Tab-separated table of C-alpha atoms and ligand atoms in Angstrom:
chain	number	residue	atom	x	y	z
A	1	MET	CA	130.487	111.906	64.888
A	2	GLY	CA	134.090	111.317	65.776
A	3	THR	CA	136.963	112.266	63.561
A	4	THR	CA	139.830	109.959	62.729
A	5	MET	CA	143.169	111.646	63.012
A	6	ASN	CA	144.950	110.724	59.770
A	7	GLU	CA	147.887	112.841	58.819
A	8	SER	CA	148.906	113.080	55.181
A	9	GLU	CA	152.279	111.898	53.843
A	10	SER	CA	153.650	115.432	53.846
A	11	GLY	CA	152.890	115.793	57.557
A	12	ALA	CA	150.234	118.415	56.929
A	13	LYS	CA	146.831	117.639	58.437
A	14	SER	CA	144.246	116.562	55.906
A	15	SER	CA	141.094	118.652	55.842
A	16	ALA	CA	139.107	115.584	56.973
A	17	SER	CA	141.081	115.435	60.194
A	18	LEU	CA	140.841	119.152	60.870
A	19	PHE	CA	137.097	119.548	60.458
A	20	PHE	CA	134.539	118.144	62.882
A	21	LYS	CA	131.555	117.334	60.764
A	22	THR	CA	128.185	115.969	61.751
A	23	GLU	CA	127.821	113.183	59.220
A	24	ASN	CA	125.209	110.577	58.433
A	25	ALA	CA	126.830	107.346	59.644
A	26	TRP	CA	124.916	104.906	57.408
A	27	PRO	CA	127.302	105.130	54.400
A	28	THR	CA	130.347	104.188	56.511
A	29	LEU	CA	128.619	101.471	58.538
A	30	PRO	CA	130.070	97.985	57.861
A	31	ASP	CA	127.546	95.495	56.409
A	32	ALA	CA	127.661	93.243	59.479
A	33	GLU	CA	126.864	96.176	61.729
A	34	ARG	CA	124.022	97.239	59.421
A	35	ASP	CA	122.373	93.885	60.187
A	36	SER	CA	122.976	94.428	63.912
A	37	VAL	CA	121.217	97.805	63.738
A	38	PHE	CA	118.068	96.254	62.276
A	39	ALA	CA	118.136	93.230	64.581
A	40	PHE	CA	118.635	95.325	67.723
A	41	CYS	CA	115.906	97.753	66.702
A	42	GLU	CA	113.449	94.916	66.121
A	43	ASP	CA	114.034	93.871	69.753
A	44	TYR	CA	113.512	97.469	70.808
A	45	ARG	CA	110.351	97.788	68.683
A	46	ARG	CA	108.841	94.787	70.443
A	47	PHE	CA	109.810	96.141	73.862
A	48	LEU	CA	108.309	99.547	73.091
A	49	SER	CA	105.089	97.974	71.798
A	50	LYS	CA	104.677	96.022	75.018
A	51	VAL	CA	105.897	98.526	77.617
A	52	LYS	CA	103.805	101.679	77.853
A	53	THR	CA	103.945	102.620	81.536
A	54	GLU	CA	106.660	102.860	84.182
A	55	ARG	CA	105.180	99.832	85.973
A	56	GLU	CA	105.294	97.776	82.772
A	57	ALA	CA	108.902	98.919	82.237
A	58	HIS	CA	109.698	97.800	85.787
A	59	SER	CA	108.194	94.333	85.398
A	60	GLU	CA	109.748	93.823	81.953
A	61	GLY	CA	113.109	95.043	83.326
A	62	VAL	CA	112.937	92.595	86.241
A	63	ALA	CA	112.047	89.730	83.869
A	64	LEU	CA	115.014	90.579	81.611
A	65	ALA	CA	117.334	90.899	84.628
A	66	GLU	CA	116.270	87.564	86.139
A	67	ALA	CA	116.654	85.853	82.766
A	68	HIS	CA	120.251	87.171	82.744
A	69	GLY	CA	121.088	85.873	86.220
A	70	PHE	CA	120.525	89.029	88.264
A	71	LEU	CA	119.585	88.551	91.928
A	72	SER	CA	117.163	90.716	93.838
A	73	LEU	CA	119.058	93.127	96.104
A	74	ASP	CA	116.392	92.565	98.768
A	75	ASP	CA	117.138	88.821	98.697
A	76	ALA	CA	120.878	89.482	98.879
A	77	ILE	CA	120.313	91.710	101.929
A	78	ALA	CA	117.975	89.192	103.599
A	79	THR	CA	120.428	86.328	103.116
A	80	GLY	CA	123.510	88.408	103.931
A	81	THR	CA	125.005	87.587	100.528
A	82	ARG	CA	128.338	89.357	99.968
A	83	LEU	CA	128.796	90.878	96.520
A	84	LYS	CA	131.950	90.125	94.540
A	85	PRO	CA	133.118	91.049	91.033
A	86	GLY	CA	130.771	89.667	88.410
A	87	ASP	CA	127.760	89.506	90.719
A	88	LYS	CA	124.588	91.011	89.281
A	89	VAL	CA	121.799	92.569	91.334
A	90	TYR	CA	118.625	94.548	90.765
A	91	ALA	CA	116.599	96.738	93.109
A	92	GLY	CA	113.025	97.758	92.470
A	93	VAL	CA	111.440	100.823	94.025
A	94	ALA	CA	107.659	100.602	94.469
A	95	ASP	CA	107.301	98.532	91.267
A	96	LYS	CA	108.106	101.617	89.218
A	97	THR	CA	111.781	102.527	89.365
A	98	LEU	CA	114.466	99.898	88.753
A	99	LEU	CA	118.212	99.936	89.396
A	100	LEU	CA	120.528	97.194	88.150
A	101	ALA	CA	124.206	96.718	88.857
A	102	VAL	CA	127.034	94.452	87.725
A	103	ILE	CA	129.802	94.479	90.321
A	104	GLY	CA	133.184	95.345	88.789
A	105	HIS	CA	136.748	94.355	89.630
A	106	GLU	CA	137.609	97.684	91.250
A	107	ASP	CA	136.751	98.462	94.850
A	108	ILE	CA	133.272	100.007	95.053
A	109	GLU	CA	134.858	103.041	96.745
A	110	GLN	CA	136.325	103.898	93.325
A	111	GLY	CA	132.807	104.640	92.133
A	112	MET	CA	130.369	103.280	89.554
A	113	ARG	CA	129.655	103.890	85.881
A	114	ILE	CA	125.999	104.774	85.675
A	115	VAL	CA	123.605	105.057	82.731
A	116	GLY	CA	120.300	106.506	83.882
A	117	GLY	CA	117.159	106.963	81.846
A	118	HIS	CA	113.475	107.319	82.640
A	119	THR	CA	110.513	105.100	81.865
A	120	ASP	CA	107.583	107.467	82.423
A	121	SER	CA	106.231	109.239	79.343
A	122	PRO	CA	103.666	111.963	78.750
A	123	ARG	CA	100.128	110.560	78.811
A	124	LEU	CA	96.613	111.114	80.129
A	125	ASP	CA	96.043	109.907	83.697
A	126	LEU	CA	92.511	109.154	84.868
A	127	LYS	CA	91.226	111.432	87.610
A	128	PRO	CA	90.341	109.761	90.962
A	129	ARG	CA	86.672	110.026	89.971
A	130	PRO	CA	86.962	109.497	86.234
A	131	LEU	CA	83.530	108.237	85.193
A	132	TYR	CA	80.692	110.597	84.371
A	133	GLU	CA	77.618	110.586	82.182
A	134	ASP	CA	76.631	113.471	79.940
A	135	SER	CA	74.010	113.547	77.185
A	136	GLY	CA	73.615	109.779	77.112
A	137	LEU	CA	77.368	109.112	76.870
A	138	VAL	CA	79.795	107.917	79.522
A	139	LEU	CA	83.168	109.587	79.422
A	140	ILE	CA	86.350	109.337	81.465
A	141	ASP	CA	87.852	112.523	82.822
A	142	THR	CA	91.635	112.826	82.656
A	143	HIS	CA	94.443	114.942	84.047
A	144	TYR	CA	97.376	114.998	81.658
A	145	TYR	CA	100.854	113.981	82.864
A	146	GLY	CA	103.962	115.698	81.513
A	147	GLY	CA	104.328	118.273	78.769
A	148	ILE	CA	101.854	117.581	75.996
A	149	LYS	CA	100.410	119.504	73.086
A	150	LYS	CA	96.785	118.743	73.901
A	151	TYR	CA	95.431	118.964	70.356
A	152	GLN	CA	97.603	115.947	69.410
A	153	TRP	CA	95.658	113.607	71.715
A	154	VAL	CA	92.201	113.874	70.111
A	155	THR	CA	90.784	111.432	67.537
A	156	ILE	CA	93.518	108.821	67.994
A	157	PRO	CA	92.851	105.331	69.426
A	158	LEU	CA	93.840	105.178	73.092
A	159	ALA	CA	94.528	102.175	75.290
A	160	LEU	CA	93.991	101.990	79.041
A	161	HIS	CA	96.929	100.678	81.083
A	162	GLY	CA	97.510	100.572	84.814
A	163	VAL	CA	96.503	99.120	88.117
A	164	ILE	CA	93.536	99.217	90.468
A	165	THR	CA	94.339	98.391	94.083
A	166	ARG	CA	91.358	97.315	96.156
A	167	LYS	CA	90.940	97.703	99.899
A	168	GLY	CA	92.932	94.866	101.421
A	169	GLY	CA	95.673	95.205	98.822
A	170	GLU	CA	94.393	93.074	95.945
A	171	ARG	CA	95.918	94.555	92.786
A	172	ILE	CA	94.235	94.292	89.424
A	173	ASN	CA	96.326	94.874	86.324
A	174	VAL	CA	94.505	96.589	83.494
A	175	CYS	CA	95.481	96.635	79.817
A	176	ILE	CA	92.694	97.310	77.341
A	177	GLY	CA	93.194	98.335	73.727
A	178	GLU	CA	96.390	96.596	72.630
A	179	SER	CA	95.004	93.339	71.214
A	180	PRO	CA	93.286	93.678	67.816
A	181	GLU	CA	90.049	92.331	69.358
A	182	ASP	CA	90.108	94.818	72.272
A	183	PRO	CA	88.005	97.962	72.262
A	184	VAL	CA	89.864	101.289	72.322
A	185	PHE	CA	88.967	104.739	73.634
A	186	VAL	CA	88.989	108.139	71.953
A	187	ILE	CA	88.753	111.844	72.686
A	188	THR	CA	86.540	113.527	70.121
A	189	ASP	CA	87.245	116.762	68.260
A	190	LEU	CA	84.939	119.286	66.648
A	191	LEU	CA	84.001	118.785	63.005
A	192	PRO	CA	85.521	121.477	60.711
A	193	HIS	CA	81.988	122.473	59.650
A	194	LEU	CA	81.406	123.826	63.161
A	195	GLY	CA	85.027	124.675	63.946
A	196	LYS	CA	84.929	128.399	63.174
A	197	ASN	CA	85.427	129.649	66.741
A	198	GLN	CA	87.873	126.899	67.624
A	199	GLY	CA	89.920	127.673	64.517
A	200	GLU	CA	90.379	131.260	65.593
A	201	LYS	CA	91.976	130.211	68.881
A	202	LYS	CA	95.709	129.836	69.401
A	203	LEU	CA	96.897	126.302	68.618
A	204	ASN	CA	97.611	125.561	72.299
A	205	GLU	CA	94.115	126.699	73.312
A	206	GLY	CA	92.114	124.864	70.636
A	207	ILE	CA	91.790	121.848	72.930
A	208	THR	CA	91.976	122.516	76.669
A	209	GLY	CA	93.080	120.141	79.435
A	210	GLU	CA	89.501	119.820	80.695
A	211	GLU	CA	88.321	118.853	77.216
A	212	LEU	CA	90.513	115.735	77.300
A	213	ASN	CA	87.637	113.362	78.100
A	214	ALA	CA	87.559	109.955	76.464
A	215	LEU	CA	84.445	108.121	75.261
A	216	PHE	CA	83.839	105.023	77.392
A	217	GLY	CA	80.288	103.812	76.697
A	218	SER	CA	76.810	104.561	75.406
A	219	ILE	CA	74.356	101.714	76.228
A	220	PRO	CA	71.851	102.565	79.001
A	221	ALA	CA	70.745	100.010	81.588
A	222	ALA	CA	67.068	99.250	80.902
A	223	ASP	CA	65.903	97.995	84.283
A	224	THR	CA	66.453	101.071	86.434
A	225	ASP	CA	65.066	104.378	87.676
A	226	GLU	CA	68.669	105.579	88.143
A	227	LYS	CA	69.289	108.859	86.304
A	228	GLU	CA	72.728	107.835	85.039
A	229	LYS	CA	71.659	104.730	83.128
A	230	VAL	CA	74.677	104.459	80.827
A	231	LYS	CA	77.058	104.868	83.726
A	232	LEU	CA	75.185	102.182	85.660
A	233	ASN	CA	75.556	99.800	82.740
A	234	ILE	CA	79.296	100.555	82.547
A	235	LEU	CA	79.687	100.044	86.324
A	236	ARG	CA	77.952	96.677	86.020
A	237	LEU	CA	80.301	95.658	83.192
A	238	LEU	CA	83.341	96.788	85.210
A	239	HIS	CA	82.115	94.783	88.185
A	240	GLU	CA	81.579	91.702	86.012
A	241	ARG	CA	85.046	91.943	84.467
A	242	TYR	CA	87.158	93.154	87.407
A	243	GLY	CA	84.979	92.830	90.510
A	244	ILE	CA	85.352	96.561	91.193
A	245	ASP	CA	82.967	99.350	92.110
A	246	GLU	CA	83.244	103.070	91.400
A	247	CYS	CA	85.105	103.815	94.627
A	248	ASP	CA	87.947	101.497	93.557
A	249	PHE	CA	88.989	104.141	91.006
A	250	THR	CA	90.119	106.310	93.914
A	251	SER	CA	92.946	103.835	94.571
A	252	ALA	CA	93.842	103.214	90.933
A	253	GLU	CA	96.617	104.423	88.671
A	254	LEU	CA	95.220	104.255	85.166
A	255	GLU	CA	96.811	105.849	82.132
A	256	LEU	CA	95.428	106.471	78.653
A	257	VAL	CA	98.213	105.970	76.121
A	258	PRO	CA	98.288	105.680	72.317
A	259	ALA	CA	96.988	102.221	71.363
A	260	GLY	CA	98.913	99.854	69.145
A	261	ALA	CA	102.414	98.668	68.357
A	262	ALA	CA	105.480	100.668	67.422
A	263	ARG	CA	106.121	100.440	63.667
A	264	ASP	CA	108.971	100.543	61.209
A	265	LEU	CA	108.935	103.960	59.578
A	266	GLY	CA	110.000	104.885	56.058
A	267	PHE	CA	110.239	102.890	52.839
A	268	ASP	CA	113.823	101.997	53.770
A	269	ARG	CA	112.675	100.999	57.290
A	270	SER	CA	115.381	103.233	58.738
A	271	MET	CA	113.237	104.740	61.497
A	272	LEU	CA	110.805	103.716	64.231
A	273	LEU	CA	107.461	105.330	65.002
A	274	GLY	CA	106.427	104.627	68.571
A	275	TYR	CA	104.879	105.908	71.767
A	276	GLY	CA	107.341	106.782	74.532
A	277	HIS	CA	110.761	106.796	72.834
A	278	ASP	CA	111.266	109.582	75.435
A	279	ASP	CA	112.739	107.967	77.341
A	280	ARG	CA	112.261	104.216	76.931
A	281	VAL	CA	114.796	104.324	74.116
A	282	SER	CA	117.425	105.167	76.758
A	283	ALA	CA	115.950	102.695	79.229
A	284	TYR	CA	116.086	99.853	76.717
A	285	THR	CA	119.516	100.629	75.259
A	286	GLY	CA	120.883	101.227	78.775
A	287	ILE	CA	119.590	97.950	80.222
A	288	ARG	CA	120.480	95.887	77.122
A	289	ALA	CA	124.021	97.313	77.141
A	290	LEU	CA	124.319	96.148	80.762
A	291	LEU	CA	122.715	92.717	80.241
A	292	ASP	CA	124.893	92.066	77.186
A	293	LEU	CA	128.207	92.964	78.871
A	294	PRO	CA	130.641	90.365	77.506
A	295	ASP	CA	132.881	90.330	80.582
A	296	ILE	CA	133.126	91.608	84.144
A	297	PRO	CA	133.630	95.383	83.940
A	298	LYS	CA	136.556	97.157	85.619
A	299	THR	CA	134.239	99.521	87.449
A	300	THR	CA	130.845	98.554	88.862
A	301	ALA	CA	128.250	99.296	86.182
A	302	MET	CA	124.787	100.530	87.088
A	303	CYS	CA	121.692	101.151	84.994
A	304	ILE	CA	118.862	103.269	86.401
A	305	LEU	CA	115.348	103.253	84.970
A	306	THR	CA	113.507	105.940	86.878
A	307	ASP	CA	109.945	107.171	87.150
A	308	LYS	CA	108.559	110.733	87.408
A	309	GLU	CA	111.116	112.514	85.206
A	310	GLU	CA	108.402	114.093	83.100
A	311	ILE	CA	106.922	115.891	86.102
A	312	GLY	CA	110.158	117.028	87.730
A	313	SER	CA	111.563	113.781	89.237
A	314	VAL	CA	109.727	114.395	92.516
A	315	GLY	CA	107.989	111.714	94.587
A	316	ALA	CA	109.384	108.573	96.193
A	317	THR	CA	110.033	106.919	92.798
A	318	GLY	CA	111.698	109.980	91.206
A	319	MET	CA	115.399	110.753	91.068
A	320	TYR	CA	115.038	113.750	93.368
A	321	SER	CA	114.281	111.322	96.207
A	322	PHE	CA	117.011	109.379	98.035
A	323	LEU	CA	116.268	106.155	96.179
A	324	PHE	CA	119.574	106.100	94.312
A	325	GLU	CA	121.614	106.903	97.391
A	326	ASN	CA	119.768	104.220	99.389
A	327	VAL	CA	120.420	101.524	96.817
A	328	ALA	CA	124.061	102.615	96.439
A	329	ALA	CA	124.452	102.360	100.238
A	330	GLU	CA	123.092	98.793	100.234
A	331	ILE	CA	125.461	97.804	97.422
A	332	VAL	CA	128.467	99.393	99.159
A	333	ASN	CA	127.476	97.583	102.339
A	334	LEU	CA	127.340	94.212	100.557
A	335	CYS	CA	130.650	94.849	98.771
A	336	ARG	CA	132.589	96.044	101.815
A	337	SER	CA	132.674	94.552	105.302
A	338	ASP	CA	133.649	97.967	106.724
A	339	TYR	CA	130.726	100.065	105.428
A	340	SER	CA	130.802	103.696	106.430
A	341	ASP	CA	129.092	106.872	105.298
A	342	LEU	CA	132.472	108.097	104.100
A	343	ILE	CA	132.985	105.085	101.820
A	344	LEU	CA	129.508	105.642	100.364
A	345	ARG	CA	130.220	109.338	99.753
A	346	ARG	CA	133.514	108.488	98.065
A	347	CYS	CA	131.793	105.891	95.903
A	348	LEU	CA	129.232	108.473	94.810
A	349	LYS	CA	131.813	111.205	94.236
A	350	HIS	CA	134.025	108.935	92.136
A	351	SER	CA	131.118	107.724	90.006
A	352	LYS	CA	130.548	108.860	86.443
A	353	MET	CA	127.205	109.092	84.799
A	354	LEU	CA	125.521	109.345	81.445
A	355	SER	CA	122.157	110.993	81.960
A	356	ALA	CA	120.514	108.989	79.221
A	357	ASP	CA	117.715	111.088	77.833
A	358	VAL	CA	116.514	112.047	74.407
A	359	ASN	CA	117.220	115.348	72.705
A	360	ALA	CA	115.504	117.167	69.862
A	361	LEU	CA	116.585	116.473	66.284
A	362	HIS	CA	116.737	119.081	63.560
A	363	ASP	CA	113.351	119.031	61.809
A	364	PRO	CA	113.408	120.549	58.315
A	365	ASP	CA	109.748	121.551	58.733
A	366	PHE	CA	110.660	123.665	61.749
A	367	ALA	CA	114.207	124.664	60.846
A	368	ASP	CA	113.801	128.136	62.338
A	369	VAL	CA	113.940	126.836	65.944
A	370	SER	CA	117.118	124.769	65.460
A	371	SER	CA	120.429	125.816	66.942
A	372	PRO	CA	122.369	126.959	63.842
A	373	HIS	CA	125.862	126.127	62.528
A	374	ASN	CA	125.751	122.363	63.117
A	375	ASN	CA	124.815	122.761	66.767
A	376	MET	CA	121.538	120.864	66.358
A	377	ALA	CA	121.567	117.082	66.430
A	378	GLN	CA	120.585	115.360	63.175
A	379	MET	CA	119.039	111.987	62.454
A	380	ASN	CA	121.445	109.107	61.669
A	381	CYS	CA	124.450	111.056	62.930
A	382	GLY	CA	124.711	109.004	66.116
A	383	LEU	CA	124.454	109.303	69.860
A	384	VAL	CA	123.848	112.885	71.010
A	385	VAL	CA	126.121	114.337	73.699
A	386	THR	CA	124.458	117.395	75.189
A	387	LYS	CA	126.864	119.411	77.341
A	388	TYR	CA	124.087	121.506	78.808
A	389	VAL	CA	120.317	121.780	78.693
A	390	GLY	CA	118.301	124.353	80.657
A	391	SER	CA	116.817	127.601	79.394
A	392	LYS	CA	117.469	131.348	79.459
A	393	GLY	CA	121.259	131.238	79.668
A	394	LYS	CA	121.656	127.538	80.622
A	395	SER	CA	119.618	128.089	83.797
A	396	GLY	CA	118.937	124.828	85.621
A	397	SER	CA	121.597	122.990	83.619
A	398	ASN	CA	124.238	120.529	84.780
A	399	ASP	CA	126.741	121.823	82.141
A	400	ALA	CA	129.331	119.023	82.054
A	401	ARG	CA	133.020	119.897	82.358
A	402	SER	CA	135.393	119.708	79.404
A	403	GLU	CA	137.639	117.049	80.962
A	404	TYR	CA	134.716	114.627	81.228
A	405	ILE	CA	133.568	115.203	77.647
A	406	ALA	CA	137.139	114.630	76.451
A	407	GLU	CA	137.093	111.301	78.280
A	408	LEU	CA	133.836	110.327	76.555
A	409	ARG	CA	135.197	111.323	73.134
A	410	GLU	CA	138.034	108.898	73.756
A	411	ILE	CA	135.676	106.100	74.805
A	412	PHE	CA	133.254	106.557	71.904
A	413	ASP	CA	135.903	107.035	69.195
A	414	THR	CA	137.858	104.006	70.373
A	415	ALA	CA	134.703	101.841	70.333
A	416	GLY	CA	133.608	103.103	66.898
A	417	VAL	CA	130.498	104.807	68.242
A	418	SER	CA	129.045	107.508	65.990
A	419	TRP	CA	128.290	110.536	68.115
A	420	GLN	CA	127.407	114.165	67.713
A	421	THR	CA	126.646	117.179	69.860
A	422	GLY	CA	123.196	118.597	70.514
A	423	GLU	CA	121.355	121.575	71.920
A	424	ILE	CA	117.659	121.976	72.693
A	425	GLY	CA	116.982	124.401	69.872
A	426	LYS	CA	118.362	127.861	69.306
A	427	VAL	CA	119.220	130.246	72.136
A	428	ASP	CA	116.198	131.565	74.051
A	429	GLN	CA	113.744	129.496	71.983
A	430	GLY	CA	112.731	127.348	74.944
A	431	GLY	CA	114.566	124.645	76.823
A	432	GLY	CA	114.219	121.618	79.006
A	433	GLY	CA	115.685	119.623	81.868
A	434	THR	CA	116.826	116.110	82.739
A	435	ILE	CA	117.944	114.163	85.814
A	436	ALA	CA	121.614	115.114	85.180
A	437	PHE	CA	121.873	117.818	87.858
A	438	MET	CA	120.404	115.583	90.581
A	439	LEU	CA	123.214	113.026	90.374
A	440	ALA	CA	125.791	115.795	89.947
A	441	ARG	CA	124.973	116.850	93.531
A	442	TYR	CA	127.223	114.027	94.731
A	443	GLY	CA	130.163	115.572	92.919
A	444	MET	CA	130.191	112.974	90.158
A	445	ASP	CA	130.685	113.818	86.504
A	446	VAL	CA	127.408	113.725	84.579
A	447	VAL	CA	126.530	114.579	81.017
A	448	ASP	CA	123.329	114.220	79.025
A	449	CYS	CA	123.768	111.624	76.344
A	450	GLY	CA	120.977	110.003	74.338
A	451	VAL	CA	119.063	109.504	71.141
A	452	GLY	CA	117.668	112.313	68.994
A	453	VAL	CA	113.890	112.382	68.510
A	454	LEU	CA	111.442	114.024	66.115
A	455	SER	CA	107.973	115.000	67.414
A	456	MET	CA	109.148	114.602	71.020
A	457	HIS	CA	106.247	114.248	73.515
A	458	ALA	CA	103.745	113.625	70.704
A	459	PRO	CA	101.624	110.439	70.926
A	460	TRP	CA	103.854	108.912	68.216
A	461	GLU	CA	107.508	109.917	68.278
A	462	VAL	CA	110.216	109.213	65.698
A	463	VAL	CA	113.779	107.941	66.140
A	464	GLY	CA	116.403	106.743	63.663
A	465	LYS	CA	117.436	103.096	64.041
A	466	LEU	CA	121.127	103.839	63.589
A	467	ASP	CA	120.987	106.321	66.465
A	468	VAL	CA	119.249	103.765	68.712
A	469	TYR	CA	121.958	101.215	67.977
A	470	MET	CA	124.720	103.758	68.612
A	471	ALA	CA	123.188	104.507	72.028
A	472	TYR	CA	123.368	100.787	72.870
A	473	LYS	CA	126.946	100.590	71.632
A	474	GLY	CA	127.982	103.831	73.317
A	475	TYR	CA	126.455	102.941	76.691
A	476	GLN	CA	128.171	99.566	76.622
A	477	ALA	CA	131.531	101.159	75.779
A	478	PHE	CA	130.981	103.522	78.726
A	479	TYR	CA	130.195	100.656	81.147
A	480	ARG	CA	133.306	98.810	79.959
A	481	ALA	CA	135.727	101.773	80.069
B	501	MN	MN1	113.141	112.580	78.707
B	502	MN	MN1	110.362	114.224	78.089
């Protein structure tokens, strides 16, 4: 967290002003702000409980934006609406990725202040032909998405979220397993009594990707000579409920995710246990900070909620595509009557970005992988600024420049935002990547900046409420700078 620069009466620096300590920010938090932390995190808990896929994040984001007076960029383009300071627009990309902007006082050529997070999370996607019958049971075959530890996904209740698009374009939304009266799905594991061989395997090999098959049904159809009687019964039920046949799964995007709501964690309710904090905690704090802006910002503020980060940001809805540049071009065009490629390039070059993504927190149970000497982020110590990510000597990292981090220190300290530094574990332990380097291609300053997480990429991840609130506060201070 930030230091306050008090000098003692004698003129000598006090030790408190000389040291930079990572400190738990709860004890120094004013009472009024303590209430704000809990209130904000209750909003976030509800959002996280409801939004479990990138499509759900998109539709919830659009609903929030429209409720706050944002206009669709497509509508603005169609009607030739010019954008002026204070105007608010949103642009959706294929119902998955969402960009929102509040036009600032400065000319758009001077750049934007961007907070970008992702809304996809590790999960189990259904294969194009998911249903099969074996030994009198119907199971669904999955192909996992993102980096998961497979053994964590067995014997927990799973919900099915997603869409089925039929020939002709009719889209059916699916969400089964979130209401208390809904059925859920589960991947079984071996009983310990027969687990001798499995137990001798390496942890990462105990459950394989092809063993991630979820139980889906077990009642056979009675009135048939069909060999797959249980599957026939399931297909009949699916047809009754959704009007689909088996082939419709080939044009579906269905995801198995942990079922149930995010919960307060700890006797003091200081933490949140939820699915998909990585990276919906950045998405939610980033969009709320934008929606709650108290006045028109100096610089145009943009929030990006992107898809596909967990599999390398590729595809038309990922940040490696031109989606950001395309939307920026439309905004520049609506802000300036003399649009040119050069003005767009200048806008992009002059922009500044917080790559809003989670980082690992120090976990006392696994202390040996932490970066030592206060270089690992800790819970309740605030927003984590991560100068570089990458692996094997920072490879693949954006590595933000010192001048930019100095600017952020100023912004956060002035706004009373608790912040700390972070690294993804100790040197050569592993590593990771974010969208930071993709935006840095335009020459803009980018740094990774987000909330610390325990059990990252597990079905249920942990964050500290104070850190979530500090992300909201920090992102808003950044938009307003
Ligand atoms: Mn992430
Ligand atoms: Mn991730």
